[in-house]
mmCIF file of C-alpha atoms in Angstrom:
data_model
loop_
_atom_site.group_PDB
_atom_site.id
_atom_site.type_symbol
_atom_site.label_atom_id
_atom_site.label_comp_id
_atom_site.label_asym_id
_atom_site.label_seq_id
_atom_site.Cartn_x
_atom_site.Cartn_y
_atom_site.Cartn_z
ATOM 1 C CA MET B 266 -0.085 0.168 -0.071
ATOM 2 C CA ILE B 267 1.468 3.486 -1.070
ATOM 3 C CA ALA B 268 0.429 6.430 1.393
ATOM 4 C CA SER B 269 1.906 9.232 0.601
ATOM 5 C CA VAL B 270 -0.424 11.563 2.799
ATOM 6 C CA THR B 271 1.483 9.611 5.605
ATOM 7 C CA GLN B 272 4.276 8.989 4.698
ATOM 8 C CA PRO B 273 5.616 10.988 1.452
ATOM 9 C CA PHE B 274 7.783 8.619 -0.866
ATOM 10 C CA CYS B 275 8.411 11.557 -3.196
ATOM 11 C CA GLY B 276 12.180 10.707 -3.122
ATOM 12 C CA ASP B 277 11.995 6.890 -4.375
ATOM 13 C CA CYS B 278 9.226 7.396 -6.812
ATOM 14 C CA THR B 279 9.695 5.231 -9.195
ATOM 15 C CA ARG B 280 6.251 6.165 -11.732
ATOM 16 C CA ALA B 281 5.699 8.241 -14.175
ATOM 17 C CA ARG B 282 2.345 8.097 -15.980
ATOM 18 C CA LEU B 283 1.509 8.862 -19.995
ATOM 19 C CA SER B 284 -1.838 10.684 -20.734
ATOM 20 C CA ALA B 285 -3.845 9.258 -23.208
ATOM 21 C CA GLU B 286 -2.879 12.871 -24.952
ATOM 22 C CA GLY B 287 0.522 12.107 -25.391
ATOM 23 C CA LYS B 288 1.868 14.113 -22.081
ATOM 24 C CA VAL B 289 4.210 12.247 -19.810
ATOM 25 C CA PHE B 290 3.696 13.374 -15.884
ATOM 26 C CA THR B 291 6.036 12.722 -13.262
ATOM 27 C CA CYS B 292 3.951 12.771 -10.046
ATOM 28 C CA LEU B 293 0.139 12.082 -9.581
ATOM 29 C CA PHE B 294 0.167 15.519 -8.763
ATOM 30 C CA ALA B 295 1.203 17.165 -11.549
ATOM 31 C CA VAL B 296 -0.403 20.400 -12.982
ATOM 32 C CA ARG B 297 1.460 19.614 -16.271
ATOM 33 C CA GLY B 298 3.068 16.751 -18.026
ATOM 34 C CA THR B 299 5.181 17.102 -20.908
ATOM 35 C CA ASP B 300 4.714 16.108 -24.566
ATOM 36 C CA LEU B 301 5.843 13.545 -26.347
ATOM 37 C CA ARG B 302 3.266 13.231 -29.060
ATOM 38 C CA ALA B 303 5.620 15.844 -30.962
ATOM 39 C CA LEU B 304 8.545 13.173 -30.580
ATOM 40 C CA VAL B 305 6.498 10.306 -31.909
ATOM 41 C CA ARG B 306 4.383 11.917 -34.688
ATOM 42 C CA GLY B 307 8.040 13.673 -36.141
ATOM 43 C CA GLY B 308 9.231 9.870 -36.493
ATOM 44 C CA ALA B 309 11.436 10.339 -33.266
ATOM 45 C CA SER B 310 13.458 7.051 -32.718
ATOM 46 C CA ASP B 311 12.609 4.765 -29.624
ATOM 47 C CA HIS B 312 16.801 5.653 -28.727
ATOM 48 C CA GLU B 313 15.497 9.517 -28.991
ATOM 49 C CA LEU B 314 12.063 8.625 -27.174
ATOM 50 C CA GLU B 315 14.102 7.447 -24.787
ATOM 51 C CA VAL B 316 16.345 9.799 -24.161
ATOM 52 C CA ALA B 317 14.067 12.062 -23.882
ATOM 53 C CA VAL B 318 11.907 10.074 -21.339
ATOM 54 C CA ARG B 319 15.253 9.888 -19.124
ATOM 55 C CA VAL B 320 16.361 13.583 -19.777
ATOM 56 C CA ILE B 321 12.627 14.529 -17.895
ATOM 57 C CA TRP B 322 12.583 11.775 -15.361
ATOM 58 C CA SER B 323 15.968 13.349 -14.272
ATOM 59 C CA ASP B 324 15.211 16.681 -14.034
ATOM 60 C CA ARG B 325 11.981 16.735 -12.199
ATOM 61 C CA ARG B 326 11.456 18.286 -9.037
ATOM 62 C CA ASP B 327 7.861 16.743 -8.041
ATOM 63 C CA ARG B 328 7.845 16.687 -4.607
ATOM 64 C CA TYR B 329 4.318 17.322 -3.890
ATOM 65 C CA SER B 330 3.683 14.951 -0.683
ATOM 66 C CA GLU B 331 7.493 15.860 0.449
ATOM 67 C CA LEU B 332 6.151 19.926 0.241
ATOM 68 C CA ARG B 333 2.584 20.122 0.980
ATOM 69 C CA SER B 334 1.298 22.227 2.778
ATOM 70 C CA ALA B 335 -1.582 25.473 2.569
ATOM 71 C CA ALA B 336 0.680 27.356 -0.130
ATOM 72 C CA THR B 337 -0.429 24.200 -2.849
ATOM 73 C CA ASN B 338 -4.419 23.901 -1.733
ATOM 74 C CA ASP B 339 -5.153 26.849 -4.318
ATOM 75 C CA LEU B 340 -2.899 24.854 -6.753
ATOM 76 C CA GLU B 341 -4.754 23.771 -10.377
ATOM 77 C CA LYS B 342 -4.931 19.785 -10.302
ATOM 78 C CA VAL B 343 -4.991 16.940 -13.131
ATOM 79 C CA GLU B 344 -7.903 14.557 -12.575
ATOM 80 C CA MET B 345 -6.775 11.855 -11.604
ATOM 81 C CA SER B 346 -8.569 9.820 -14.346
ATOM 82 C CA TYR B 347 -6.607 11.546 -16.972
ATOM 83 C CA ILE B 348 -3.245 10.217 -16.080
ATOM 84 C CA GLY B 349 -4.114 6.807 -15.178
ATOM 85 C CA GLY B 350 -3.968 7.221 -11.168
#
């Protein structure tokens, strides 16, 4: 069981989500994803897609559960059903 509310796991998270529109979300609570659809439609190779995903993942700064506070209450949220949560 993943209990992010009582025990944040952001630092150890290994989960990314891909929306039906081709956006990669590096956090279940992300407001925006990174578009991979343009790469796919532009004919990117499997290697190019792999590199893009590695860069997206390594550059992520998502720490919603660790940083949750009153300041996050008013942030826009993406519906979990949209990104497979």
